[in-house]
Coordinates of C-alpha atoms and ligand atoms in Angstrom, one line a residue:
Chain A
M1 CA 0.6 56.6 115.9
A2 CA 2.3 60.0 116.0
E3 CA 1.1 62.8 118.2
T4 CA -0.1 64.9 115.3
E5 CA -2.3 62.0 114.3
T6 CA -3.9 61.9 117.7
K7 CA -4.7 65.6 117.5
K8 CA -6.1 65.1 114.1
K9 CA -8.6 62.6 115.6
G10 CA -9.5 65.3 118.1
Y11 CA -9.0 63.2 121.3
A12 CA -8.6 65.2 124.4
F13 CA -10.0 64.9 127.9
S14 CA -12.9 67.1 128.9
E15 CA -12.3 69.7 131.6
E16 CA -13.9 67.3 134.0
G17 CA -11.7 64.5 133.0
M18 CA -8.6 66.6 133.3
R19 CA -9.7 67.8 136.7
K20 CA -10.2 64.2 137.8
L21 CA -6.7 63.3 136.6
K22 CA -5.1 66.3 138.2
G23 CA -7.0 65.5 141.4
L24 CA -5.4 62.1 141.5
M25 CA -1.9 63.3 141.1
K26 CA -1.6 64.2 144.8
D27 CA -2.6 60.7 145.8
Y28 CA 0.5 59.0 144.5
P29 CA 4.2 59.6 145.0
S30 CA 4.8 58.7 141.3
T31 CA 2.9 59.7 138.2
D32 CA 3.4 56.2 136.8
A33 CA 0.6 55.1 139.1
L34 CA -1.8 57.4 137.2
L35 CA -1.8 55.1 134.2
L36 CA -4.7 52.8 135.3
P37 CA -6.9 55.6 136.4
A38 CA -6.1 57.6 133.3
L39 CA -7.1 54.7 131.1
Y40 CA -10.4 54.5 132.9
I41 CA -11.0 58.2 132.3
A42 CA -10.1 57.8 128.7
Q43 CA -12.4 54.9 128.3
D44 CA -15.3 56.8 129.9
E45 CA -14.7 59.8 127.7
F46 CA -13.9 58.1 124.4
G47 CA -16.0 55.0 124.7
Y48 CA -13.1 52.6 124.1
L49 CA -9.4 52.7 123.7
D50 CA -8.2 52.7 120.1
D51 CA -4.6 53.5 119.1
A52 CA -5.3 57.2 119.1
A53 CA -6.8 57.2 122.6
L54 CA -3.8 55.2 123.9
Q55 CA -1.4 57.6 122.2
Y56 CA -3.2 60.5 123.9
V57 CA -2.9 58.9 127.3
A58 CA 0.8 58.2 126.6
D59 CA 1.4 61.8 125.6
L60 CA -0.5 63.1 128.6
L61 CA 1.5 61.0 131.1
K62 CA 4.7 61.2 129.2
A63 CA 4.8 57.4 129.2
P64 CA 6.1 55.2 126.5
R65 CA 3.3 54.1 124.1
S66 CA 4.5 50.5 124.4
K67 CA 3.8 50.6 128.1
V68 CA 0.4 52.2 127.8
Y69 CA -0.5 49.6 125.1
G70 CA 0.9 46.8 127.3
V71 CA -1.2 47.8 130.2
A72 CA -4.4 48.5 128.3
T73 CA -4.3 45.0 126.7
Y74 CA -3.3 43.2 129.9
Y75 CA -6.4 44.1 131.9
T76 CA -9.8 42.7 130.8
M77 CA -11.8 45.8 131.8
Y78 CA -10.1 48.0 129.3
K79 CA -11.9 47.8 125.9
T80 CA -9.6 48.2 123.0
K81 CA -12.5 47.5 120.6
P82 CA -15.8 49.2 120.4
T83 CA -18.8 47.5 122.2
G84 CA -22.5 48.1 122.2
R85 CA -24.0 50.6 124.6
H86 CA -24.7 47.8 127.1
L87 CA -21.9 45.3 127.8
I88 CA -23.5 42.1 129.1
Q89 CA -21.0 40.1 131.1
V90 CA -22.1 36.7 132.1
C91 CA -20.1 34.9 134.7
T92 CA -19.3 31.3 133.8
N93 CA -17.1 30.4 136.6
L94 CA -17.8 27.4 138.8
S95 CA -20.5 28.5 141.2
C96 CA -22.5 30.2 138.4
S97 CA -22.0 27.3 136.1
L98 CA -23.3 24.9 138.7
L99 CA -26.5 26.9 138.8
G100 CA -27.1 27.3 135.1
A101 CA -24.9 30.0 133.6
E102 CA -24.9 28.0 130.4
H103 CA -28.7 28.3 130.1
I104 CA -28.5 32.0 130.8
L105 CA -25.9 32.3 128.0
N106 CA -27.9 30.2 125.6
Y107 CA -31.0 32.2 126.4
L108 CA -29.2 35.5 125.8
E109 CA -27.7 34.3 122.5
N110 CA -31.1 33.3 121.2
K111 CA -32.9 36.3 122.4
L112 CA -30.3 38.8 121.0
G113 CA -29.5 36.7 117.9
I114 CA -25.8 37.0 118.5
K115 CA -23.0 34.8 119.8
V116 CA -20.7 35.4 122.7
G117 CA -18.2 38.1 121.7
E118 CA -20.6 39.8 119.2
T119 CA -22.6 43.0 119.2
T120 CA -26.2 43.4 118.0
P121 CA -26.6 45.2 114.7
D122 CA -28.3 48.2 116.4
N123 CA -25.3 48.5 118.6
R124 CA -27.4 48.1 121.7
F125 CA -25.8 45.0 123.3
T126 CA -22.5 43.2 123.3
L127 CA -22.4 39.8 125.0
I128 CA -19.3 38.4 126.6
T129 CA -18.4 35.9 129.3
V130 CA -16.4 36.8 132.4
E131 CA -14.8 35.1 135.3
C132 CA -16.1 35.1 138.9
L133 CA -17.3 38.5 140.0
G134 CA -17.9 37.8 143.7
S135 CA -21.6 37.0 143.5
C136 CA -21.3 33.3 143.7
G137 CA -23.8 33.2 146.6
T138 CA -26.4 34.8 144.3
A139 CA -25.6 32.8 141.2
P140 CA -26.1 32.8 138.3
M141 CA -25.3 36.4 137.6
M142 CA -24.3 38.9 135.0
Q143 CA -23.0 42.4 135.1
I144 CA -24.3 44.9 132.5
N145 CA -21.9 47.9 132.3
D146 CA -21.3 48.6 136.1
T147 CA -24.5 47.0 137.4
Y148 CA -24.8 43.5 138.9
Y149 CA -27.9 41.4 138.2
E150 CA -28.0 38.4 140.5
N151 CA -30.1 35.3 141.1
L152 CA -30.9 35.3 137.4
A153 CA -33.6 33.2 135.9
E154 CA -34.5 33.1 132.3
E155 CA -37.9 34.7 133.0
G156 CA -36.4 37.8 134.5
I157 CA -33.9 38.5 131.7
D158 CA -36.4 40.0 129.2
R159 CA -37.5 42.6 131.7
I160 CA -33.9 43.6 132.5
L161 CA -33.1 44.0 128.8
E162 CA -36.2 46.0 128.1
G163 CA -35.1 48.6 130.6
L164 CA -31.9 49.1 128.7
K165 CA -32.3 51.3 125.6
Chain B
M1 CA -23.5 33.8 164.2
N2 CA -22.9 36.9 162.1
D3 CA -22.4 38.8 165.3
I4 CA -19.0 40.4 164.9
L5 CA -17.9 41.2 161.3
L6 CA -21.3 41.0 159.7
K7 CA -23.2 42.4 162.6
N8 CA -24.1 45.7 160.9
I9 CA -24.7 44.7 157.3
N10 CA -28.5 44.5 157.5
R11 CA -29.0 47.7 159.5
P12 CA -30.6 50.6 157.8
N13 CA -28.1 53.3 156.7
S14 CA -25.3 50.9 157.7
I15 CA -22.9 52.8 155.4
E16 CA -23.3 56.1 157.1
I17 CA -20.7 57.2 159.7
E18 CA -23.4 58.5 162.0
T19 CA -24.9 55.0 162.2
Y20 CA -21.5 53.5 162.9
L21 CA -20.7 56.1 165.5
K22 CA -23.9 55.6 167.4
D23 CA -23.0 52.0 167.9
G24 CA -19.6 52.9 169.4
G25 CA -17.8 53.1 166.1
Y26 CA -14.3 54.6 166.0
K27 CA -14.0 54.1 169.8
S28 CA -11.3 51.5 169.1
L29 CA -9.3 54.0 167.1
E30 CA -9.6 56.4 170.0
K31 CA -8.5 53.7 172.4
A32 CA -5.6 52.6 170.3
L33 CA -4.3 56.1 169.7
K34 CA -4.8 57.3 173.3
E35 CA -3.8 54.3 175.3
Y36 CA -1.3 52.4 173.3
T37 CA 1.9 53.1 171.4
S38 CA 2.2 51.7 167.9
K39 CA 4.3 48.9 169.1
E40 CA 1.8 48.0 171.7
V41 CA -0.9 47.7 169.0
V42 CA 1.4 45.4 167.1
D43 CA 1.9 43.3 170.2
I44 CA -1.9 43.1 170.9
V45 CA -2.6 41.8 167.4
Q46 CA 0.3 39.3 167.7
K47 CA -1.1 38.1 171.0
S48 CA -4.6 37.8 169.5
G49 CA -3.4 35.1 167.1
L50 CA -5.1 36.8 164.1
R51 CA -4.0 35.2 160.8
G52 CA -4.5 36.7 157.4
R53 CA -7.9 35.9 155.8
G54 CA -6.8 36.4 152.2
G55 CA -5.8 32.8 151.7
A56 CA -2.4 32.2 153.1
G57 CA -3.1 32.5 156.8
F58 CA 0.1 34.3 157.7
P59 CA 0.1 35.7 161.3
T60 CA -0.9 39.4 161.0
G61 CA 1.1 40.7 163.9
K62 CA 4.3 39.1 162.6
K63 CA 3.9 40.7 159.3
W64 CA 3.4 44.1 160.9
E65 CA 6.4 43.6 163.2
F66 CA 8.6 42.9 160.1
A67 CA 7.4 46.0 158.4
A68 CA 7.7 48.2 161.4
A69 CA 11.2 47.0 162.1
D70 CA 12.4 48.2 158.6
K71 CA 13.4 51.8 159.3
N72 CA 13.1 52.8 155.6
T73 CA 10.2 55.3 155.3
P74 CA 7.6 56.1 154.2
R75 CA 5.8 52.8 154.8
Y76 CA 2.5 51.8 153.3
L77 CA -0.4 49.6 154.1
L78 CA -2.3 48.1 151.1
C79 CA -5.7 46.7 151.7
N80 CA -6.3 43.8 149.4
A81 CA -9.9 44.2 148.2
D82 CA -9.3 42.4 144.9
E83 CA -11.5 39.5 145.9
G84 CA -11.1 37.3 142.9
E85 CA -10.7 33.7 144.1
P86 CA -13.7 32.0 142.5
G87 CA -16.3 31.1 145.1
T88 CA -15.3 34.0 147.3
F89 CA -17.7 36.8 148.1
K90 CA -17.0 37.6 151.7
D91 CA -15.2 40.9 151.5
R92 CA -17.9 42.4 149.4
P93 CA -20.5 42.8 152.2
I94 CA -17.9 44.4 154.4
I95 CA -17.0 46.9 151.7
E96 CA -20.5 47.6 150.5
K97 CA -22.4 47.5 153.8
D98 CA -20.1 48.3 156.6
P99 CA -17.2 50.4 155.2
H100 CA -16.4 52.2 158.4
Q101 CA -15.6 48.9 160.2
L102 CA -13.0 48.4 157.5
L103 CA -11.7 52.0 157.6
E104 CA -11.4 51.9 161.4
G105 CA -9.3 48.7 161.1
I106 CA -7.2 50.3 158.3
I107 CA -6.5 53.4 160.4
I108 CA -5.5 51.5 163.5
S109 CA -3.3 49.1 161.4
G110 CA -1.6 52.1 159.8
Y111 CA -0.9 53.6 163.2
A112 CA 0.6 50.2 164.3
I113 CA 3.0 49.9 161.4
G114 CA 3.8 53.6 161.1
A115 CA 2.3 53.9 157.6
A116 CA 2.0 57.2 155.8
A117 CA -1.0 56.0 153.8
C118 CA -3.1 53.1 152.8
Y119 CA -4.3 52.3 149.3
I120 CA -7.3 50.1 149.1
Y121 CA -6.8 48.1 145.9
I122 CA -10.3 47.1 144.9
R123 CA -11.2 45.0 141.9
G124 CA -12.5 47.1 139.1
E125 CA -15.8 45.3 138.9
Y126 CA -16.7 46.4 142.5
D127 CA -17.5 49.8 141.2
Y128 CA -20.4 50.2 143.7
G129 CA -18.1 49.2 146.5
A130 CA -15.5 51.7 145.4
K131 CA -18.1 54.4 145.5
V132 CA -19.2 53.4 149.0
L133 CA -15.6 53.5 150.2
E134 CA -14.9 56.9 148.7
K135 CA -17.9 58.3 150.4
A136 CA -17.1 56.7 153.8
I137 CA -13.5 58.0 153.5
A138 CA -14.7 61.5 153.0
Q139 CA -16.9 61.2 156.1
A140 CA -14.0 60.0 158.1
Y141 CA -11.9 63.0 157.0
D142 CA -14.7 65.3 158.1
K143 CA -14.8 63.8 161.5
G144 CA -11.0 64.0 161.9
F145 CA -10.3 60.3 161.8
L146 CA -8.1 60.8 158.7
G147 CA -5.8 63.6 157.6
K148 CA -3.3 65.5 159.8
K149 CA -2.9 65.0 163.6
I150 CA -5.6 62.4 163.9
L151 CA -7.4 62.8 167.3
G152 CA -4.8 65.3 168.3
K153 CA -2.0 62.8 168.0
K154 CA 1.2 63.1 166.0
F155 CA -0.3 60.8 163.4
D156 CA -1.0 61.8 159.8
Y157 CA -2.6 59.3 157.6
D158 CA -4.5 59.1 154.3
I159 CA -6.6 56.4 152.6
Y160 CA -7.0 56.2 148.9
V161 CA -9.1 53.9 146.8
H162 CA -7.4 52.4 143.7
K163 CA -9.4 50.4 141.2
G164 CA -8.0 47.3 139.6
A165 CA -9.0 46.6 136.0
G166 CA -9.8 42.9 135.8
A167 CA -7.0 40.5 136.5
Y168 CA -7.3 37.8 139.1
V169 CA -3.5 37.6 139.7
C170 CA -3.5 41.2 141.0
G171 CA -4.9 39.7 144.2
E172 CA -1.4 38.1 144.7
E173 CA 0.5 40.6 146.7
T174 CA 3.4 41.4 144.5
A175 CA 1.3 41.5 141.3
L176 CA -1.0 43.9 143.3
I177 CA 2.0 46.1 143.9
E178 CA 3.0 46.1 140.3
S179 CA -0.5 47.0 139.3
L180 CA -0.7 49.8 141.8
E181 CA 2.5 51.2 140.4
G182 CA 0.8 51.4 137.0
K183 CA 2.2 48.4 135.3
R184 CA 0.9 45.1 134.0
G185 CA 0.1 43.1 137.1
Q186 CA 2.8 40.4 136.9
S187 CA 4.1 38.8 140.1
R188 CA 7.5 39.5 141.4
I189 CA 9.8 36.8 142.7
K190 CA 10.3 36.7 146.5
P191 CA 12.5 37.6 148.3
P192 CA 12.6 40.5 148.7
F193 CA 9.3 40.5 150.6
P194 CA 7.0 43.4 150.4
V195 CA 7.5 44.1 154.1
N196 CA 11.0 45.3 153.1
V197 CA 10.7 46.2 149.4
G198 CA 7.1 46.8 148.5
V199 CA 5.3 49.5 146.7
W200 CA 7.6 52.2 145.3
G201 CA 10.4 50.3 146.9
K202 CA 9.2 51.0 150.5
P203 CA 8.2 48.7 153.3
T204 CA 4.7 47.6 152.7
V205 CA 2.1 45.5 154.5
I206 CA -0.6 43.9 152.5
N207 CA -3.7 42.6 154.3
N208 CA -7.0 41.3 153.2
V209 CA -10.3 43.2 153.8
E210 CA -11.6 40.7 156.3
T211 CA -8.2 40.6 158.2
L212 CA -8.3 44.4 158.7
A213 CA -12.0 44.3 159.6
N214 CA -11.0 42.2 162.7
V215 CA -8.6 44.8 164.1
S216 CA -11.1 47.2 165.7
H217 CA -12.7 44.3 167.5
I218 CA -9.4 43.0 168.9
I219 CA -8.6 46.5 170.2
K220 CA -12.0 46.8 171.7
N221 CA -12.3 43.4 173.4
G222 CA -8.7 42.6 174.0
P223 CA -6.4 39.9 172.5
E224 CA -7.5 37.2 175.0
W225 CA -11.1 37.5 173.9
F226 CA -10.0 36.8 170.3
A227 CA -7.4 34.1 171.1
K228 CA -10.0 32.1 173.0
M229 CA -12.4 31.9 170.1
G230 CA -12.0 28.6 168.2
P231 CA -8.8 26.6 167.6
E232 CA -5.7 27.7 169.4
K233 CA -3.6 28.1 166.2
S234 CA -6.2 29.9 164.1
P235 CA -8.6 31.7 166.4
G236 CA -11.3 34.3 165.7
P237 CA -14.4 34.7 163.6
K238 CA -14.4 33.7 160.0
I239 CA -16.7 34.5 157.1
Y240 CA -17.3 31.4 155.0
S241 CA -18.8 32.0 151.6
V242 CA -21.0 29.0 150.7
S243 CA -22.2 28.6 147.1
G244 CA -23.1 25.9 144.6
H245 CA -25.7 23.2 145.1
V246 CA -27.0 24.2 148.6
N247 CA -30.4 25.4 149.6
K248 CA -29.2 28.7 151.2
P249 CA -26.0 29.9 149.6
D250 CA -24.7 32.9 151.5
N251 CA -21.9 34.2 153.8
Y252 CA -21.9 32.7 157.2
E253 CA -19.8 34.3 159.9
L254 CA -18.9 31.5 162.4
V255 CA -16.1 30.7 164.7
M256 CA -13.0 29.3 163.1
G257 CA -13.0 25.6 163.1
T258 CA -16.7 25.1 162.5
P259 CA -17.1 21.7 160.9
L260 CA -17.6 21.7 157.1
K261 CA -20.6 19.5 157.6
D262 CA -22.4 22.1 159.8
L263 CA -21.7 24.7 157.2
I264 CA -23.3 22.7 154.4
Y265 CA -26.1 21.1 156.3
K266 CA -26.9 23.2 159.3
Y267 CA -26.3 26.7 158.0
A268 CA -26.5 26.5 154.2
G269 CA -29.6 24.2 154.5
G270 CA -28.2 21.1 152.9
I271 CA -28.0 20.0 149.3
K272 CA -30.5 21.4 146.9
D273 CA -33.4 19.3 145.5
G274 CA -32.7 16.5 147.9
K275 CA -29.7 15.3 145.9
N276 CA -26.6 13.7 147.3
L277 CA -23.3 15.5 147.9
K278 CA -20.5 14.6 145.6
A279 CA -17.7 17.0 146.2
V280 CA -16.7 20.2 148.0
I281 CA -14.1 22.8 147.4
P282 CA -13.3 24.1 150.9
G283 CA -11.4 27.3 150.2
G284 CA -11.8 28.7 146.7
A285 CA -10.9 27.4 143.3
S286 CA -7.3 27.0 144.0
T287 CA -7.8 24.6 146.9
P288 CA -8.0 20.8 146.3
V289 CA -11.5 19.2 146.0
L290 CA -12.7 17.1 148.9
K291 CA -15.1 14.1 149.0
P292 CA -18.2 13.6 151.2
E293 CA -16.0 11.4 153.5
H294 CA -14.0 14.5 154.5
I295 CA -16.8 16.8 155.6
D296 CA -16.4 16.2 159.3
V297 CA -13.2 18.4 158.9
K298 CA -13.1 21.5 161.0
M299 CA -12.7 24.6 158.9
D300 CA -9.4 26.0 160.1
Y301 CA -6.0 26.1 158.5
E302 CA -4.5 23.1 160.3
S303 CA -7.5 20.8 160.1
V304 CA -8.2 21.4 156.4
G305 CA -4.5 21.0 155.6
A306 CA -4.6 17.6 157.4
V307 CA -7.2 16.2 155.0
G308 CA -5.2 17.3 152.0
S309 CA -6.7 20.6 151.1
M310 CA -6.5 24.2 152.3
L311 CA -8.7 26.7 154.1
G312 CA -7.8 29.3 151.5
S313 CA -10.3 32.1 151.6
G314 CA -13.0 30.0 153.2
A315 CA -15.0 29.8 150.0
V316 CA -17.0 26.6 150.1
V317 CA -18.3 25.4 146.7
V318 CA -20.7 22.5 147.0
M319 CA -21.3 20.1 144.2
D320 CA -24.1 17.5 144.0
E321 CA -24.2 14.1 142.2
S322 CA -25.1 15.7 138.9
V323 CA -21.7 17.2 138.4
C324 CA -18.9 15.8 136.2
M325 CA -15.7 16.2 138.1
V326 CA -13.6 16.2 134.9
G327 CA -15.8 19.0 133.7
V328 CA -15.1 20.9 136.9
A329 CA -11.4 20.5 136.5
R330 CA -11.7 21.7 132.9
R331 CA -13.7 24.7 133.9
L332 CA -11.3 25.8 136.6
L333 CA -8.2 25.2 134.5
K334 CA -9.7 27.4 131.8
F335 CA -9.9 30.1 134.5
F336 CA -6.3 29.7 135.6
A337 CA -5.0 29.6 132.0
H338 CA -6.8 32.8 131.3
E339 CA -5.5 34.4 134.4
S340 CA -1.9 33.3 134.3
C341 CA 0.2 36.5 134.1
G342 CA 2.5 34.8 131.6
K343 CA 5.7 35.7 133.4
C344 CA 7.0 32.2 134.0
S345 CA 6.8 29.4 131.5
P346 CA 5.6 26.5 133.7
C347 CA 2.4 28.3 134.6
R348 CA 1.9 30.2 131.3
E349 CA 2.4 27.1 129.1
G350 CA 1.4 24.3 131.5
T351 CA -2.0 25.7 132.3
H352 CA -2.9 25.9 128.6
W353 CA -1.6 22.4 128.0
L354 CA -3.8 21.1 130.8
V355 CA -6.8 22.8 129.3
Q356 CA -6.1 21.2 125.9
I357 CA -5.9 17.8 127.5
L358 CA -9.0 18.3 129.6
D359 CA -10.8 19.6 126.5
R360 CA -10.1 16.3 124.7
I361 CA -10.9 14.1 127.6
T362 CA -14.3 15.8 128.2
A363 CA -15.0 15.5 124.5
N364 CA -14.4 11.7 124.9
E365 CA -11.3 11.9 122.7
G366 CA -8.7 11.4 125.4
S367 CA -6.3 8.5 125.8
I368 CA -5.2 6.7 129.0
E369 CA -1.7 8.3 128.7
D370 CA -3.3 11.7 129.1
I371 CA -3.7 11.1 132.9
D372 CA 0.0 10.6 133.4
L373 CA 0.8 13.4 131.0
M374 CA -1.3 15.7 133.2
L375 CA 0.3 14.5 136.3
D376 CA 3.7 15.1 134.7
I377 CA 2.8 18.7 133.7
C378 CA 1.5 19.4 137.2
D379 CA 4.8 18.1 138.6
N380 CA 6.6 20.5 136.4
I381 CA 4.5 23.5 137.6
K382 CA 4.5 22.6 141.3
G383 CA 7.1 24.7 143.2
K384 CA 8.6 25.9 140.0
T385 CA 6.8 29.2 139.5
F386 CA 7.3 32.8 140.6
C387 CA 4.0 33.1 142.5
P388 CA 1.5 30.7 144.1
L389 CA -1.0 31.0 141.2
G390 CA 0.8 28.1 139.5
D391 CA 0.6 25.8 142.5
G392 CA -3.1 26.7 142.9
A393 CA -3.9 26.0 139.3
I394 CA -2.8 22.4 139.4
N395 CA -5.0 21.6 142.5
P396 CA -8.2 21.0 140.6
V397 CA -6.5 18.6 138.3
L398 CA -4.5 16.7 141.0
S399 CA -7.4 16.4 143.4
T400 CA -9.9 15.3 140.9
I401 CA -7.5 12.7 139.5
K402 CA -6.9 11.6 143.1
H403 CA -10.5 11.4 144.2
F404 CA -12.4 10.8 141.0
R405 CA -10.1 8.9 138.8
E406 CA -12.9 6.7 137.7
E407 CA -14.6 9.6 136.1
Y408 CA -11.6 10.3 133.9
L409 CA -11.4 6.6 133.0
M410 CA -15.1 6.6 132.0
H411 CA -14.5 9.5 129.6
I412 CA -11.4 7.9 128.2
E413 CA -12.2 4.2 128.1
E414 CA -16.0 4.2 127.8
K415 CA -16.2 7.4 125.9
R416 CA -19.0 8.7 128.0
C417 CA -19.6 11.2 130.7
P418 CA -20.3 9.7 134.2
V419 CA -23.3 11.9 134.6
G420 CA -24.3 12.1 131.0
Y421 CA -23.3 15.7 130.7
Q422 CA -23.2 17.2 127.2
H423 CA -19.8 18.6 126.4
S424 CA -20.3 22.3 126.2
R425 CA -18.5 25.4 125.1
W426 CA -18.2 27.7 128.0
C427 CA -19.3 26.3 131.2
L428 CA -18.9 23.0 132.8
Ligands
FMN1 C1 -3.2 34.1 142.6 C2 -3.5 34.7 143.9 C3 -4.6 35.5 144.1 C4 -4.9 36.1 145.3 N1 -6.0 36.9 145.5 C5 -6.3 37.5 146.6 C6 -7.4 38.3 146.8 O1 -8.2 38.5 145.9 N2 -7.6 38.9 148.0 C7 -6.8 38.7 149.0 O2 -7.0 39.3 150.1 N3 -5.7 37.9 148.9 C8 -5.4 37.3 147.7 N4 -4.3 36.5 147.6 C9 -3.4 36.4 148.8 C10 -2.4 37.6 148.8 O3 -1.3 37.3 148.0 C11 -1.9 37.9 150.2 O4 -1.5 36.7 150.8 C12 -3.0 38.5 151.1 O5 -3.6 39.6 150.6 C13 -2.3 38.9 152.4 O6 -3.3 39.4 153.3 P1 -3.7 38.6 154.7 O7 -2.4 38.2 155.3 O8 -4.5 39.6 155.4 O9 -4.4 37.4 154.2 C14 -4.0 35.9 146.4 C15 -2.9 35.1 146.2 C16 -2.7 34.5 145.0 C17 -1.5 33.7 144.9
SF4_2 S1 3.0 31.4 138.5 FE1 1.7 32.1 136.8 S2 0.7 34.0 137.5 FE2 2.5 33.5 138.9 S3 4.2 34.7 138.0 FE3 4.2 32.7 137.1 S4 3.0 32.9 135.1 FE4 2.6 34.7 136.5
FES3 S1 -18.7 32.1 140.1 FE1 -20.0 33.6 139.2 S2 -19.8 35.2 140.6 FE2 -18.5 33.8 141.4

């Protein structure tokens, strides 16, 4: 997408976002290293990273769009598609599976009326599976946005979801 | 137990610098800077026998010596806080509950190798941990433990936190470097080694969180104290993460060489629900599975190697008799196939082929040739990839075929699961 098109979509970092990015510049000997942090800022500010958002980051860092796209699609934590307000990430790696991750997933699918990979019609929840998040000793677990929920049991899940509007 | 590295984690306000200082914190930094030259610190760590806790067990002092010997500057220290090896959750309490212990180790280590700065590469999901570290770093600057002329010495040093974004392979040191440089985290072929050509082309030491957390204790108590703890070739304290079918899954800090049996039965409270033990992974998902007959093994690099597995990160995953081992192999291979960075074809293609075969065997649609086919694919991955992810990926397949071949045969010949498990979509 051309730069003009980005502008048309109105994407630009807020003052705060710009300040964050500028603040990071002194941390690295090369501006190339700002790409991952810049994508996080973009994701925070724009919700997810569509083509226009990626173009904006590319322009900002004077990086090739192909590189920005390549990086954004390589890492699982960058969202190139919109998600619901609360991204439910259920770990299904070994330790969590041994202790019932599958049941947690089934419960969530039933409760929310969606399958893994889908978003509820009210845009409140998106349900995905993830690999080990370093909570294997408190399995099964899920992460919702940035927060960990550990030692999950079906009974506790309703209460967790109710708190998330 | 839990008396060195994990000693502080349950104290109130353990993340505050004042708490840490009250307990003699940053005294080792003072000692290192005032009493020793950089080279002497390297020698002390060499003498202690400390080996990397990130998985490979490389002697830490040796690595530092290589980097310090390269005259190219600036040099960098990278703290590997990517903690992604499934089953591993030992670095997290250090980061989240005792950040200053880690920072003190990072500053002393930076002094030893003559580094200009350290980047803590922390996995993106550890957002809370990253915040704890940022705050602790600010406190350390305030007290003059970071910045210019630290403790009045000619030593300038900075620490930065850099968040990963969800890619297991970025825990591999060369992929970590690529990622820090703002690229897709794809491993580089070695040599050159990072100690000579690392981040931004400069000499770079990469150490795991737990490795670096040991450093202040070695300076404080002396290398002999450390070297005397546990087996001669891999001394010191070790945090073992125990998970799966045990009564008390948790981190247990014990001396290196603690028997696996004690970990499972004495510390982690034995197998849940009175069931029998079927299998154990001793060092994280990429280490070969062991059988109950192996659990007398001492948990150190040499001993676990001698029974055909690896100590890895010390992440013990315990499985009881209700588990299908073909299912375990399938689940882990799905992980490795997903995480392969795609740079070399044996790993990129081979892991997916293995998943396809394991999918059909667990669905009771496999054929007897599939076992040899898998062995052949593994053989074509082993030693033929750019980074060790490929070698790790085949371990769940090879070790389950070796120790639990009858379970494969049951799926293939009798068209049933040995434990009656329903073939499922996501998990086991
Ligand atoms: C696929 C793969 C993933 C790895 N993940 C990690 C990790 O998450 N944390 C870590 O400290 N080391 C990890 N390592 C090991 C590092 O490459 C490296 O050996 C280690 O960080 C060196 O530090 P140490 O000598 O202090 O152990 C990984 C290695 C491979 C091959
Ligand atoms: S072994 Fe796998 S992860 Fe490592 S470089 Fe090759 S494709 Fe990438
Ligand atoms: S296996 Fe789920 S957090 Fe590690």
